[in-house]
Short mmCIF file of C-alpha atoms in Angstrom, two decimals:
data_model
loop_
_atom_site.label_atom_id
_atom_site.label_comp_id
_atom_site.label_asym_id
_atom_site.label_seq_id
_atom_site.Cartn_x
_atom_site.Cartn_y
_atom_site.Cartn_z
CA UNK Y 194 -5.60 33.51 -45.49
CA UNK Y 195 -7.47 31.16 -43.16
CA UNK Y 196 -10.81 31.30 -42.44
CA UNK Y 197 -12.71 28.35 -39.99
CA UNK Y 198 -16.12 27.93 -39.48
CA UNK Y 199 -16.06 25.93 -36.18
CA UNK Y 200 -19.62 25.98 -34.72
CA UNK Y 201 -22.63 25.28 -35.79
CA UNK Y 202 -24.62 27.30 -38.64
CA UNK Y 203 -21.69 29.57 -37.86
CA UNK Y 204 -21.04 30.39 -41.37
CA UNK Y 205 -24.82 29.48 -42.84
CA UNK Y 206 -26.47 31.62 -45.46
CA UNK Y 207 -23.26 34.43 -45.36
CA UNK Y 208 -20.75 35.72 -48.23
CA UNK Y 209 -17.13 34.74 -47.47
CA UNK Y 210 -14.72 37.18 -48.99
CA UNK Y 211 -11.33 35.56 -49.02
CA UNK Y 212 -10.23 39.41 -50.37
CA UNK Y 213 -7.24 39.75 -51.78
CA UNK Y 214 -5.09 37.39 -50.22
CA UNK Y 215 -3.02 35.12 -52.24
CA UNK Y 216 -4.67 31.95 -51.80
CA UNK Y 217 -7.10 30.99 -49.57
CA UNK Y 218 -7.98 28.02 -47.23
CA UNK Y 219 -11.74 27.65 -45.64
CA UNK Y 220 -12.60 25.01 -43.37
CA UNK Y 221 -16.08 24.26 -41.85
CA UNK Y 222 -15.97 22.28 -39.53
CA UNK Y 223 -19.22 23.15 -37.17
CA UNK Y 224 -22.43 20.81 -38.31
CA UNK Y 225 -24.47 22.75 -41.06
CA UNK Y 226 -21.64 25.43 -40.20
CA UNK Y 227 -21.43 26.37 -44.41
CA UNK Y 228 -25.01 25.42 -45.08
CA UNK Y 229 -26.54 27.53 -48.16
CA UNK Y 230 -22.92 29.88 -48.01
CA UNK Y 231 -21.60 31.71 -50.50
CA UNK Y 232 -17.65 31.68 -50.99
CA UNK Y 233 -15.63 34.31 -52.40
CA UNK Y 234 -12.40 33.33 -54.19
CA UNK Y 235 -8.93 35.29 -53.62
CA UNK Y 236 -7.75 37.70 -56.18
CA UNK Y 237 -4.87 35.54 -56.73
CA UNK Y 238 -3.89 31.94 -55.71
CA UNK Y 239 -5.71 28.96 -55.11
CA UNK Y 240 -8.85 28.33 -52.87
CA UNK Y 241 -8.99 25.32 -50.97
CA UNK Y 242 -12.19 24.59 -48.97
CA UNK Y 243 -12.76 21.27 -46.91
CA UNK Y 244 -16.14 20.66 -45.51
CA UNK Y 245 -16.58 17.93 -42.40
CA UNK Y 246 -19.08 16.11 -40.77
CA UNK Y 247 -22.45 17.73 -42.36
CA UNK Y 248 -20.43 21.27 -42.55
CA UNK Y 249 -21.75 22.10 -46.29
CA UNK Y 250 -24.83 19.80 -46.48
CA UNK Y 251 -28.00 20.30 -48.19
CA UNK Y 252 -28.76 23.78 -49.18
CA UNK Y 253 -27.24 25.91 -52.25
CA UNK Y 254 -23.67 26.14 -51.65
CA UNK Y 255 -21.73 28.50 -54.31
CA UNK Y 256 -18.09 29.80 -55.18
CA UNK Y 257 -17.77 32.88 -56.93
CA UNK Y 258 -14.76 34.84 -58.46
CA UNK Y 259 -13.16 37.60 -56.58
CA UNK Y 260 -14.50 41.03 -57.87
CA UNK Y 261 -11.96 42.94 -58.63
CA UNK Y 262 -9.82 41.63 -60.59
CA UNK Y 263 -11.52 38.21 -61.69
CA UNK Y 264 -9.82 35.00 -60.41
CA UNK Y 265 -7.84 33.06 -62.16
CA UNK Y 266 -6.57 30.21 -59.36
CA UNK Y 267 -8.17 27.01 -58.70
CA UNK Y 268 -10.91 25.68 -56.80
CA UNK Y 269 -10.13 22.09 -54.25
CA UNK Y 270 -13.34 20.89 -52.64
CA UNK Y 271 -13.04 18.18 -49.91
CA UNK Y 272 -16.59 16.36 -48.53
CA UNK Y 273 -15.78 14.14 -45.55
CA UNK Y 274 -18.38 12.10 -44.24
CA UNK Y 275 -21.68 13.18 -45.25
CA UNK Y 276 -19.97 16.67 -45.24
CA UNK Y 277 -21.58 17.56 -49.19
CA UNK Y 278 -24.63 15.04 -48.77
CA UNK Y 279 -27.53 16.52 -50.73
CA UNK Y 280 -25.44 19.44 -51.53
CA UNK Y 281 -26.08 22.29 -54.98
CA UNK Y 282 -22.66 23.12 -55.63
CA UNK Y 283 -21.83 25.21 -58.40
CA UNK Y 284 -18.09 25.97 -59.55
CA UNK Y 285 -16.64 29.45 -59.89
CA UNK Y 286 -17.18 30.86 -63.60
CA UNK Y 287 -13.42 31.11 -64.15
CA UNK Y 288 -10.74 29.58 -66.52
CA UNK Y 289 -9.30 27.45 -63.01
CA UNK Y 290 -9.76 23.93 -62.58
CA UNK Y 291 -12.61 23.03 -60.21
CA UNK Y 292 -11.48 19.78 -58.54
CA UNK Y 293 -14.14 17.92 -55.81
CA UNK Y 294 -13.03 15.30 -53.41
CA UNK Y 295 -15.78 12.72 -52.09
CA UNK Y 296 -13.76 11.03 -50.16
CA UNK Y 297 -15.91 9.52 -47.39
CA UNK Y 298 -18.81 7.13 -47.09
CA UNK Y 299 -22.23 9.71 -47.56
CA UNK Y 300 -19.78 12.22 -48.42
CA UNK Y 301 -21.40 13.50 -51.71
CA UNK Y 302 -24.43 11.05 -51.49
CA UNK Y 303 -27.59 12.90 -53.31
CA UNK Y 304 -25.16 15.96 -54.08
CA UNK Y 305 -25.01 17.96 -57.55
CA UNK Y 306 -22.28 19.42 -58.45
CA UNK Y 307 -22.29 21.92 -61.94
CA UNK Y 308 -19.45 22.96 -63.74
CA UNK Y 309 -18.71 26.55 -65.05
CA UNK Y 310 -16.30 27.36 -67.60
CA UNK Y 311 -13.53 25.54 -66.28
CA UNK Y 312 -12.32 22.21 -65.79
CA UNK Y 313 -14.18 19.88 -63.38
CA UNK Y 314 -12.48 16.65 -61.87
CA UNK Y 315 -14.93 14.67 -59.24
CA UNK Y 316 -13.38 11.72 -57.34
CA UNK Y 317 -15.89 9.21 -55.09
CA UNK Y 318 -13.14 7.70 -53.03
CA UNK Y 319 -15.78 5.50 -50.95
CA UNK Y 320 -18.50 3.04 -50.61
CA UNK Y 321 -21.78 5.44 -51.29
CA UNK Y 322 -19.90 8.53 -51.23
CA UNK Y 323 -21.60 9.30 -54.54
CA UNK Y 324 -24.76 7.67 -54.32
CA UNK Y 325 -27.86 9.04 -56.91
CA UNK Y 326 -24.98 12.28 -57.39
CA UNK Y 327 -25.78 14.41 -60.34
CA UNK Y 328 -22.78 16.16 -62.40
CA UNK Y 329 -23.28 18.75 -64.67
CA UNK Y 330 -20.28 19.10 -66.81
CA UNK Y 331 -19.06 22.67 -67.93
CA UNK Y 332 -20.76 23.39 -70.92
CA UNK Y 333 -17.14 23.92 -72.11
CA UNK Y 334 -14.39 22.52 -70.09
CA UNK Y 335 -13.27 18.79 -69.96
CA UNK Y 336 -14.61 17.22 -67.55
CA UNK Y 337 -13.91 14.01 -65.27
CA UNK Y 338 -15.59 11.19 -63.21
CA UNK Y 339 -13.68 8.67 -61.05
CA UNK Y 340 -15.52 5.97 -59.04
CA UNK Y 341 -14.18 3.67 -56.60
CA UNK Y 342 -15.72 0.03 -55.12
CA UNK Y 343 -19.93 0.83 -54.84
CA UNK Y 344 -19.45 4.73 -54.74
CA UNK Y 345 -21.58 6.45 -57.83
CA UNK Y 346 -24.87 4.02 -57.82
CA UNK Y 347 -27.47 5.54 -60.18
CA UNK Y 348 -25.55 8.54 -60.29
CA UNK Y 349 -26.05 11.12 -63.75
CA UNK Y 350 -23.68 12.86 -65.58
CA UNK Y 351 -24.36 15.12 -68.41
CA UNK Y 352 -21.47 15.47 -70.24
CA UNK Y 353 -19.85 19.16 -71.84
CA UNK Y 354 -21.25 20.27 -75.31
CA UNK Y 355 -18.89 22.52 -76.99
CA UNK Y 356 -15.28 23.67 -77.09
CA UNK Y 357 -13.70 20.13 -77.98
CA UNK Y 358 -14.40 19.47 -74.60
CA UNK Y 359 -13.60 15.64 -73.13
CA UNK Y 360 -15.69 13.53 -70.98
CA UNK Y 361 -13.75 10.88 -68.99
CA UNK Y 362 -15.67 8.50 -67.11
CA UNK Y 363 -13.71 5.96 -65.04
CA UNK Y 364 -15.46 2.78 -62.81
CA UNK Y 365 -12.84 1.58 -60.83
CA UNK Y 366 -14.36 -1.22 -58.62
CA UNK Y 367 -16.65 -4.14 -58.04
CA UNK Y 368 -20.67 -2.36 -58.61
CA UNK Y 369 -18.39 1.50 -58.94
CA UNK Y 370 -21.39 3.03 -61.15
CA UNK Y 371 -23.99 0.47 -60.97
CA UNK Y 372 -26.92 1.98 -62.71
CA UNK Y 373 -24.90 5.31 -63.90
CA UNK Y 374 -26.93 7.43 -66.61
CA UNK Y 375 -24.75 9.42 -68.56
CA UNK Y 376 -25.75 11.28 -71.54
CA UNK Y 377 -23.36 13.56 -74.17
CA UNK Y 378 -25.88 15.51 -75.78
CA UNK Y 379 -23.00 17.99 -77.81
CA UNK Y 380 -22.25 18.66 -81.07
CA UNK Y 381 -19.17 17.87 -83.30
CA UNK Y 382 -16.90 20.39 -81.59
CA UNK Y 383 -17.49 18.57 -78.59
CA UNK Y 384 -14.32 15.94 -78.04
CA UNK Y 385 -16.10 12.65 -77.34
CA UNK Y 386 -17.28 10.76 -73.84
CA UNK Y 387 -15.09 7.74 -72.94
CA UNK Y 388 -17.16 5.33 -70.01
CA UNK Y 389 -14.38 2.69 -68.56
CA UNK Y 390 -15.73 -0.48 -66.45
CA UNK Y 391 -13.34 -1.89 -64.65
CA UNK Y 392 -15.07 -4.35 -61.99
CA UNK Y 393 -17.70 -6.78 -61.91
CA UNK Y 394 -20.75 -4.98 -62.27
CA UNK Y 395 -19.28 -1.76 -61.96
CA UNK Y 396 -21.94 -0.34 -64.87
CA UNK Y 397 -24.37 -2.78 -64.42
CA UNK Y 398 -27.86 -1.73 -66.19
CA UNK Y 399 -25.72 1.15 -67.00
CA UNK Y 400 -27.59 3.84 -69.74
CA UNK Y 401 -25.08 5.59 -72.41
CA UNK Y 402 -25.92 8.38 -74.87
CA UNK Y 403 -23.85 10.15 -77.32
CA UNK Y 404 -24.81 12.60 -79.86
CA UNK Y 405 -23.34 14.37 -82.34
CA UNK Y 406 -19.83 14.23 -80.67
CA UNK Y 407 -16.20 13.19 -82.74
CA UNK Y 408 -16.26 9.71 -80.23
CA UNK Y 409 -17.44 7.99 -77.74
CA UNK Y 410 -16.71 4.55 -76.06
CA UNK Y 411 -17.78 1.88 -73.87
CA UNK Y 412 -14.92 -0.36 -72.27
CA UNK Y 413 -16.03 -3.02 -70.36
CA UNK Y 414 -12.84 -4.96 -68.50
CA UNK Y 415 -14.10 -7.26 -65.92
CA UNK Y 416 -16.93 -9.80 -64.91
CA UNK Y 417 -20.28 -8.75 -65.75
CA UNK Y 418 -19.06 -5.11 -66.40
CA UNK Y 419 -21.51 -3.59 -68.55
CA UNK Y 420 -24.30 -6.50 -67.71
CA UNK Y 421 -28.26 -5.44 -69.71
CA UNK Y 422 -26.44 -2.14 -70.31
CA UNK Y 423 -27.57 0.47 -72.87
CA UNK Y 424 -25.23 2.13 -75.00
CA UNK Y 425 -26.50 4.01 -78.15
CA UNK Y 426 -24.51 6.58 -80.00
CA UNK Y 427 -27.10 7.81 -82.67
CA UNK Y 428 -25.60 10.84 -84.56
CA UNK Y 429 -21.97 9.95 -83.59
CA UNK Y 430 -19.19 11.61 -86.62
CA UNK Y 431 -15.85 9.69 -86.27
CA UNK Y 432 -16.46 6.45 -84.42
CA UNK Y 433 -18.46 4.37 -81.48
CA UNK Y 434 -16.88 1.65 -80.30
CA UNK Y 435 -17.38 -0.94 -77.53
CA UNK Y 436 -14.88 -3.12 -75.85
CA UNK Y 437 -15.98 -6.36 -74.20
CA UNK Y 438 -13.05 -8.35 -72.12
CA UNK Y 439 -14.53 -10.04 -68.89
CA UNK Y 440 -16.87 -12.71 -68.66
CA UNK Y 441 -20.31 -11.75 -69.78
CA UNK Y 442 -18.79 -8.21 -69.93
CA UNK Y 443 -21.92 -7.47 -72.12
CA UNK Y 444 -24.12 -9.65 -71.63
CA UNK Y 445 -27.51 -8.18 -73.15
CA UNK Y 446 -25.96 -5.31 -74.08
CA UNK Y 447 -28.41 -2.88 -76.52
CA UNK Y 448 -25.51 -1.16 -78.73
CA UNK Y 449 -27.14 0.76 -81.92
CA UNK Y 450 -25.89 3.17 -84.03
CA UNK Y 451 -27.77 4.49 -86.82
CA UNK Y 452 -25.44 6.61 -88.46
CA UNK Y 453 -22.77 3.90 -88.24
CA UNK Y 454 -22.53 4.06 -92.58
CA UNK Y 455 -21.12 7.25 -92.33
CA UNK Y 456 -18.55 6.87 -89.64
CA UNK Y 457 -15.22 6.05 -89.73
CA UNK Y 458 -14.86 3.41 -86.62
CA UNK Y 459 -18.06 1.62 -85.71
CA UNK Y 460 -17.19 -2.00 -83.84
CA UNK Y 461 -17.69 -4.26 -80.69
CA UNK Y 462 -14.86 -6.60 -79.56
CA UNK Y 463 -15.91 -9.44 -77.83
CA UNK Y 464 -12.69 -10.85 -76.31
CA UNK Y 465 -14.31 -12.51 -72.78
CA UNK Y 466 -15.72 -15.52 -72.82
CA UNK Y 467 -19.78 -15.34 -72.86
CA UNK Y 468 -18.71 -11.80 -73.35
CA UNK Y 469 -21.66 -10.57 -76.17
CA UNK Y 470 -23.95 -13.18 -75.54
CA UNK Y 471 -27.73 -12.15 -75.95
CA UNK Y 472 -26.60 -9.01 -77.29
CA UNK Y 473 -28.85 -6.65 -79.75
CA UNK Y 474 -26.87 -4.97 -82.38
CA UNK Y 475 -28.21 -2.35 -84.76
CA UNK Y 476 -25.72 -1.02 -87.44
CA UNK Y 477 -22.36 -1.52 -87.11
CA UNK Y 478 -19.84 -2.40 -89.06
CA UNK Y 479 -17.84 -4.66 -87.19
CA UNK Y 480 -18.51 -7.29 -84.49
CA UNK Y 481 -15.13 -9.34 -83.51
CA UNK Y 482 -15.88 -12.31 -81.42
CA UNK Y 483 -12.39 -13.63 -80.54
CA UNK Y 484 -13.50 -15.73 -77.45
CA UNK Y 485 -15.47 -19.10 -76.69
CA UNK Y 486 -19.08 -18.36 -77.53
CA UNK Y 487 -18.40 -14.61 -77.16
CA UNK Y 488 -21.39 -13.64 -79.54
CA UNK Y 489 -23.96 -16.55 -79.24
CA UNK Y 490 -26.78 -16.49 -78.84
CA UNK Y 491 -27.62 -12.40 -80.52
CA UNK Y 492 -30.04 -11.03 -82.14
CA UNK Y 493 -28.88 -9.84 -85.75
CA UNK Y 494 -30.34 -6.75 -87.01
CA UNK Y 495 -29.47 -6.87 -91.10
CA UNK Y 496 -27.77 -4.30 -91.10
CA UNK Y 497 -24.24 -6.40 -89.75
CA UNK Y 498 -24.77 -9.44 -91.79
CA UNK Y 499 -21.48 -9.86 -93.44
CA UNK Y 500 -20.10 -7.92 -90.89
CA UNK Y 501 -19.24 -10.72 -88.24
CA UNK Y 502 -15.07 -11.21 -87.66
CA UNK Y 503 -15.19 -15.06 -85.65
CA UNK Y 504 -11.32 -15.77 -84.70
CA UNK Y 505 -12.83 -18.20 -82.36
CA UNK Y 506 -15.35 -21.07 -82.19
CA UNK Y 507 -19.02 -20.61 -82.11
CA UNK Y 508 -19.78 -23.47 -80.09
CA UNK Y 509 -23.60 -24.28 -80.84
CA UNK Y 510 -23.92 -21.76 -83.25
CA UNK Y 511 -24.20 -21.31 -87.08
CA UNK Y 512 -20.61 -20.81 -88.51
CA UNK Y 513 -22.40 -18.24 -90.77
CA UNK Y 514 -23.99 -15.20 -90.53
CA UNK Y 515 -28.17 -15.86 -91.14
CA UNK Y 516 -29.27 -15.35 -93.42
CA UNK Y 517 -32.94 -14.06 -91.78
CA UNK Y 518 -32.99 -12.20 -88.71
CA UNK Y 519 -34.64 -14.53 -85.87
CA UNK Y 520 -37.42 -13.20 -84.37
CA UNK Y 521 -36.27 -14.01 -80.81
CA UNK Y 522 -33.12 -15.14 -79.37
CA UNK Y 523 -32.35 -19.04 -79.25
CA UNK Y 524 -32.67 -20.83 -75.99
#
């Protein structure tokens, strides 16, 4: 089954059934040609819709199981240029995998897409495709973010909450999530969030929260990765962990985790040089500096001193831990 919205508003506001064809492709192509539609999926097979040029923009935009019997197939979304901008999209309440495809500049810009009880993969495939984007995880199903050069600026992304569920985060690119905001507000059944920087800047001012989740961690790989960032896992069970390999990778990083005493991994690696410089640190266990002045000047919180692994030289620095905690950082 093919179905082609060419012209414009053609397809606005209306229900399309893709019945009971096995699979099910639906193209709008006409400006504002999908606008605020409502898509049907096939009793069987896979749906495949591809939006162009402003075809699905703006407006509440929705895919919905077949009636009789429910769907089981999956869902592939494609925004071209500014096709999804400012779009509500909300994935099919099925067990299918809901996969979305920004791949254009504007693409998804200002979109939010939500998650149902299936799997959600998002790919931002261009400069400000993803721009101030909002993701609502399923409550339930893993769920995945991939970024490419300047695509996901102050972007959110609430991660799932239950069900063992994953969140994978991945910032491929030079300023990829600059400003992202992601939060994993779940439980202990919930599997853990994993946030990977891999370019310089690419989670600049970046803000992290995990909650009472197995895992969670920060890798930050290149140049400035996760500069004046924020990541805070407060009520985390098995471990929280931060990575730090590029240059001032962390630079000013705020990293706290209260419940650190009880878990069974709580670290930052500071392998870059200048990696952890200026950084705060609230209670970990262990802070390896393995670089030239990866950890000088911090600010020591006492609940680390004795805690501090040095495989390198402090240059300028006290070759111990403080004893007192300084009330502001050294110049």
């Amino acid at each position: 089954c093919e179905i082609s919205c060419d012209d414009k508003d053609s397809c606005g506001g209306m229900t399309v059934n893709c019945g009971e064809s096995a699979g099910c492709v639906v193209k709008c192509v006409g400006v504002d040609s999908c606008k605020s539609a409502t898509i049907r999926q096939p009793t069987t097979g896979d749906l495949t819709v591809a939006c162009e040029f402003e075809g699905c923009r703006g407006g509440n935009f929705k895919i919905t199981q077949s009636l009789t019997p429910p769907s089981t197939g999956n869902l592939d979304l494609t925004c071209q240029k500014k096709g999804c901008e400012g779009l509500n999209a909300v994935c099919p309440d099925s067990p299918g995998k809901c996969t979305v495809n920004c791949a254009l500049s504007d693409s998804c810009k200002g979109g939010t897409f939500t998650g149902s009880s299936g799997a959600l993969d998002l790919t931002c495939g261009d400069s400000k495709s993803c721009d101030t984007l909002t993701l609502n995880c399923p409550t339930s199903g893993d769920c995945k973010l991939t970024c490419s050069q300047d695509a996901c600026k102050d972007a959110k992304v609430h991660c799932p909450e239950t069900n063992n569920a994953v969140c994978d985060i991945n910032c491929i690119g030079d300023d990829s999530c600059y400003g992202i905001n992601v939060d994993q507000t779940g439980t202990a059944d919930s599997g853990g969030l994993s946030l990977t920087c891999d370019g310089s800047q690419a989670c600049y001012q970046s803000e992290t929260l995990c909650g009472a989740v197995d895992s969670c961690s920060l890798s930050c790989n290149q140049q400035s990765s996760c500069f004046q960032s924020n990541f805070q896992c407060p009520d985390v069970k098995k471990s929280c962990s931060t990575t730090c390999v590029g240059q001032q990778s962390c630079f000013q990083l705020v990293s706290m985790s209260p419940n650190c005493a009880a878990a069974a991994d709580c670290s930052i690696s500071c392998s870059g040089d200048t990696s952890c410089m200026n950084i705060q640190k609230g209670n970990l266990d262990n802070i390896w500096c393995d670089a030239f002045n990866a950890c000088q000047p911090f600010l020591w919180s006492t609940a680390i001193q004795g805690h501090v692994n040095t495989a390198a030289p402090l240059t300028g620095a006290p070759t111990a831990v403080p004893t007192a905690v300084p009330t502001a950082v050294p110049t």
